[in-house]
Coordinates of N, CA, C and O in Angstrom, one line a residue:
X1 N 0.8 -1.2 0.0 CA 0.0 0.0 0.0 C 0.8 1.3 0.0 O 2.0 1.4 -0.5
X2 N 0.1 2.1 0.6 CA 1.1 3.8 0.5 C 2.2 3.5 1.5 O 3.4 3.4 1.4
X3 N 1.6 3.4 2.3 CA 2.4 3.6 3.6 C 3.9 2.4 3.2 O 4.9 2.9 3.7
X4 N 4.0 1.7 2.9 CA 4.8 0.3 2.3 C 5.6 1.3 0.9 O 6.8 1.2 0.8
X5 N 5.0 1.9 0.3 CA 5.5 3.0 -0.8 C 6.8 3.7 -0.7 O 7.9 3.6 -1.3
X6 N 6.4 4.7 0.5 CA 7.1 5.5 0.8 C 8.0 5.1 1.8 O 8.9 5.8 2.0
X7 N 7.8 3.9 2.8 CA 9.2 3.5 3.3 C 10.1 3.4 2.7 O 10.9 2.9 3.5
X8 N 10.6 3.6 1.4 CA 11.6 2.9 0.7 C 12.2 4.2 0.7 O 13.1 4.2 -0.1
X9 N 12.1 5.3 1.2 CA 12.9 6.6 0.9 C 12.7 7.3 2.6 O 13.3 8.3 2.7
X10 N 12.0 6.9 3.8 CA 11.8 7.4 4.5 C 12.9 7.5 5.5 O 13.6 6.5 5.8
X11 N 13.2 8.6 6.0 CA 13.5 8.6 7.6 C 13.3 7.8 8.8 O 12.1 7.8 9.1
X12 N 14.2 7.2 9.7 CA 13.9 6.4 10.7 C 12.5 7.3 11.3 O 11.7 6.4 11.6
X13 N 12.1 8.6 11.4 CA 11.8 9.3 12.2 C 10.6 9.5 11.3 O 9.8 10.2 12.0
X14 N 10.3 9.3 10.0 CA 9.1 9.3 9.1 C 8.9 8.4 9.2 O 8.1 8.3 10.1
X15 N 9.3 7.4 8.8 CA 9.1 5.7 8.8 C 8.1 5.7 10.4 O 6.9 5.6 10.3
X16 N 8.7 6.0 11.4 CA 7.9 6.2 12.2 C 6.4 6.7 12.7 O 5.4 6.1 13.2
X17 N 6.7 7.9 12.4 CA 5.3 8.3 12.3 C 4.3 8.1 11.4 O 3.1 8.4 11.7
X18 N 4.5 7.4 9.8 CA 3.8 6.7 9.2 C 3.2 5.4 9.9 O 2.0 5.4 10.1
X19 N 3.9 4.5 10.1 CA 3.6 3.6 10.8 C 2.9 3.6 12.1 O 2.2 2.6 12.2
X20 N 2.8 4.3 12.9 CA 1.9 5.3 13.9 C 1.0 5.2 13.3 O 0.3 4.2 13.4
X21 N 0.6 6.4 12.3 CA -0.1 6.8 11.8 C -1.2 5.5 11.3 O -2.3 5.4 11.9
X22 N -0.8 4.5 10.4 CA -1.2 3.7 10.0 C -1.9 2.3 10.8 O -2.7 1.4 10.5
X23 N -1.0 2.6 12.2 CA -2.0 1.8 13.3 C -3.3 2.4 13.6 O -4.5 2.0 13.8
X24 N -2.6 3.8 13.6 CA -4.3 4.3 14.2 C -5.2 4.1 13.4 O -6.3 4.1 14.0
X25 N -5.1 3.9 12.0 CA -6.0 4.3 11.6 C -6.7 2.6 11.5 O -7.8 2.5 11.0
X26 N -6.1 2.0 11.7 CA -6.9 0.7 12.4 C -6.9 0.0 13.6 O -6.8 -1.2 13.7
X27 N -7.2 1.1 14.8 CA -7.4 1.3 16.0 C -6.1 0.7 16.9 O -6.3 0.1 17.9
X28 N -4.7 0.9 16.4 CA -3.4 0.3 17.3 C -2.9 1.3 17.8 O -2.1 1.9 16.9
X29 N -2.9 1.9 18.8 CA -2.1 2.7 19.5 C -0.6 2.5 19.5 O -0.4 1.5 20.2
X30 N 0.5 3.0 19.0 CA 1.6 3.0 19.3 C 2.6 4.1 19.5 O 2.1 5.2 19.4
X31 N 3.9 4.2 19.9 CA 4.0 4.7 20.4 C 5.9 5.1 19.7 O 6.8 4.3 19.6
X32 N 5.8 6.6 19.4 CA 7.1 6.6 18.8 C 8.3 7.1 19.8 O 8.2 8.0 20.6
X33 N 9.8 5.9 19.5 CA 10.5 7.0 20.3 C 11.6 7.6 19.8 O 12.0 6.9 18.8
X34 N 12.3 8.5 20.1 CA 13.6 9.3 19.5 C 14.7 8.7 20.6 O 14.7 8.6 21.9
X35 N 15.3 8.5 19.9 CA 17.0 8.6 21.0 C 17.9 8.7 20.5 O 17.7 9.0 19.3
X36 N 19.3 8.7 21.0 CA 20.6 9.3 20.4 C 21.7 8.2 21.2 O 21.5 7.6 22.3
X37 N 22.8 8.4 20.2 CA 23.8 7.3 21.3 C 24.6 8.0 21.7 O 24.6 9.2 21.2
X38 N 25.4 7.7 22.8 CA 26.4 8.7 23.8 C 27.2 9.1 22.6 O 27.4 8.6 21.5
X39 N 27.7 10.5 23.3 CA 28.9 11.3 22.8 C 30.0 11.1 22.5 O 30.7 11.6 21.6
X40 N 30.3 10.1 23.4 CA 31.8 9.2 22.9 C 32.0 8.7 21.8 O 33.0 8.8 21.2
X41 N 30.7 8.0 21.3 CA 30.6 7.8 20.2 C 30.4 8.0 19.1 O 30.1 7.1 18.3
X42 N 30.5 9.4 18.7 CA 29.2 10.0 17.5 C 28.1 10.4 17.9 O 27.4 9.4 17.7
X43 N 27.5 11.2 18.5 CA 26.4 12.0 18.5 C 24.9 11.4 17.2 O 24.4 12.3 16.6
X44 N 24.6 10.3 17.0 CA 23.6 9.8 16.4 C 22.1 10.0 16.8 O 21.9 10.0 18.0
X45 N 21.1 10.1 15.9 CA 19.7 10.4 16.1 C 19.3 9.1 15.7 O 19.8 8.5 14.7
X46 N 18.4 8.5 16.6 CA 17.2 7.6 15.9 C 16.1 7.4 16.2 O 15.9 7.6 17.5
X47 N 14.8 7.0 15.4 CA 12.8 7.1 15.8 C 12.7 5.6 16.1 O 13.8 5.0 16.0
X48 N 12.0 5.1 16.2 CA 11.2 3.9 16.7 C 10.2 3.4 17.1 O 10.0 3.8 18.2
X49 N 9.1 2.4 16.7 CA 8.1 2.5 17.2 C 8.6 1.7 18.6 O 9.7 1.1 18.6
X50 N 7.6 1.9 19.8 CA 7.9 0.9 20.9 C 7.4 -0.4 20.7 O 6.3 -0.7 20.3
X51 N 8.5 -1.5 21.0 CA 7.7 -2.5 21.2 C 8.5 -3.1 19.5 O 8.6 -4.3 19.4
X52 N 8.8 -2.6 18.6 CA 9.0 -3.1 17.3 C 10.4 -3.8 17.3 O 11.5 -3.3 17.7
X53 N 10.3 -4.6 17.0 CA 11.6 -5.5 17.3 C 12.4 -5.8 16.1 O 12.3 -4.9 15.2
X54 N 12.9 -6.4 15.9 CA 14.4 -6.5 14.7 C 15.5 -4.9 15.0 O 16.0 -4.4 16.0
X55 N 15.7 -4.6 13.3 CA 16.5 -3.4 13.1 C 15.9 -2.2 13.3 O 16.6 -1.2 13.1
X56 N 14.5 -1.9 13.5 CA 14.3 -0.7 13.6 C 14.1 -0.3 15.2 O 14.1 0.9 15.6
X57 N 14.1 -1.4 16.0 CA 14.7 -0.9 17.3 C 15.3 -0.2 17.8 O 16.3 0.0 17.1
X58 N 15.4 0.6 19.4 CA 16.5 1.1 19.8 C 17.9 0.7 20.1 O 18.7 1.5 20.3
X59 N 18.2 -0.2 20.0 CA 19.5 -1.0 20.5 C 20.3 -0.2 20.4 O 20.4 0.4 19.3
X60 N 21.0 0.0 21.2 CA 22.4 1.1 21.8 C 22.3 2.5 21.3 O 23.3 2.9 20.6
X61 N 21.0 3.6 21.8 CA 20.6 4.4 21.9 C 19.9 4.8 23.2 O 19.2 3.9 23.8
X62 N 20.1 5.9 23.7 CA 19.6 6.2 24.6 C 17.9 6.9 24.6 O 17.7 7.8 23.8
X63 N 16.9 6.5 25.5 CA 15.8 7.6 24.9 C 15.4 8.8 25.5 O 15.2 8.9 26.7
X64 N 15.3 9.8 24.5 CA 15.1 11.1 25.0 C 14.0 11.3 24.6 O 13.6 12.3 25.2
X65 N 13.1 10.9 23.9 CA 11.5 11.4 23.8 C 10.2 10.6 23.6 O 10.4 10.3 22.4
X66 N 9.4 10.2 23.8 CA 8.1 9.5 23.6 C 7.1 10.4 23.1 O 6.8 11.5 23.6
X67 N 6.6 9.9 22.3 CA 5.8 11.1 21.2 C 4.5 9.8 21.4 O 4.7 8.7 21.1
X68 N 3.1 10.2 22.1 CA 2.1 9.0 22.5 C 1.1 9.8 21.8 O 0.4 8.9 21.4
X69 N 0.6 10.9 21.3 CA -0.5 11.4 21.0 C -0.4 11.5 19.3 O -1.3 12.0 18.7

């Protein structure tokens, strides 16, 4: 579909809120998060839904924001 479309060019942090988006609209509440990995290492951004498992996970990011609404 669309939403399957446009992941192929999205942002961790689009990709996300598509997918959000696309729960809601068949009643799944989820839940996006932002984090970054320590300083020592590069200063990195990444989005996430909660709960989504594989590569689009947080693993070795810290979280700084929960976006629920």
């Amino acid at each position: 579909g669309e939403v399957a479309r446009r992941l192929g060019t999205a942002t961790c942090r689009q990709e996300a809120v598509m997918l959000k988006a696309a729960g809601a609209a068949h009643g799944i509440s989820r839940t996006v998060v932002i984090g970054v990995t320590a300083p020592g290492r590069g200063i990195r951004a990444h989005a996430w839904l909660d709960g989504d498992g594989g590569c689009r996970d947080g693993a070795g990011f810290q979280e700084l924001l929960r976006l629920t609404a």
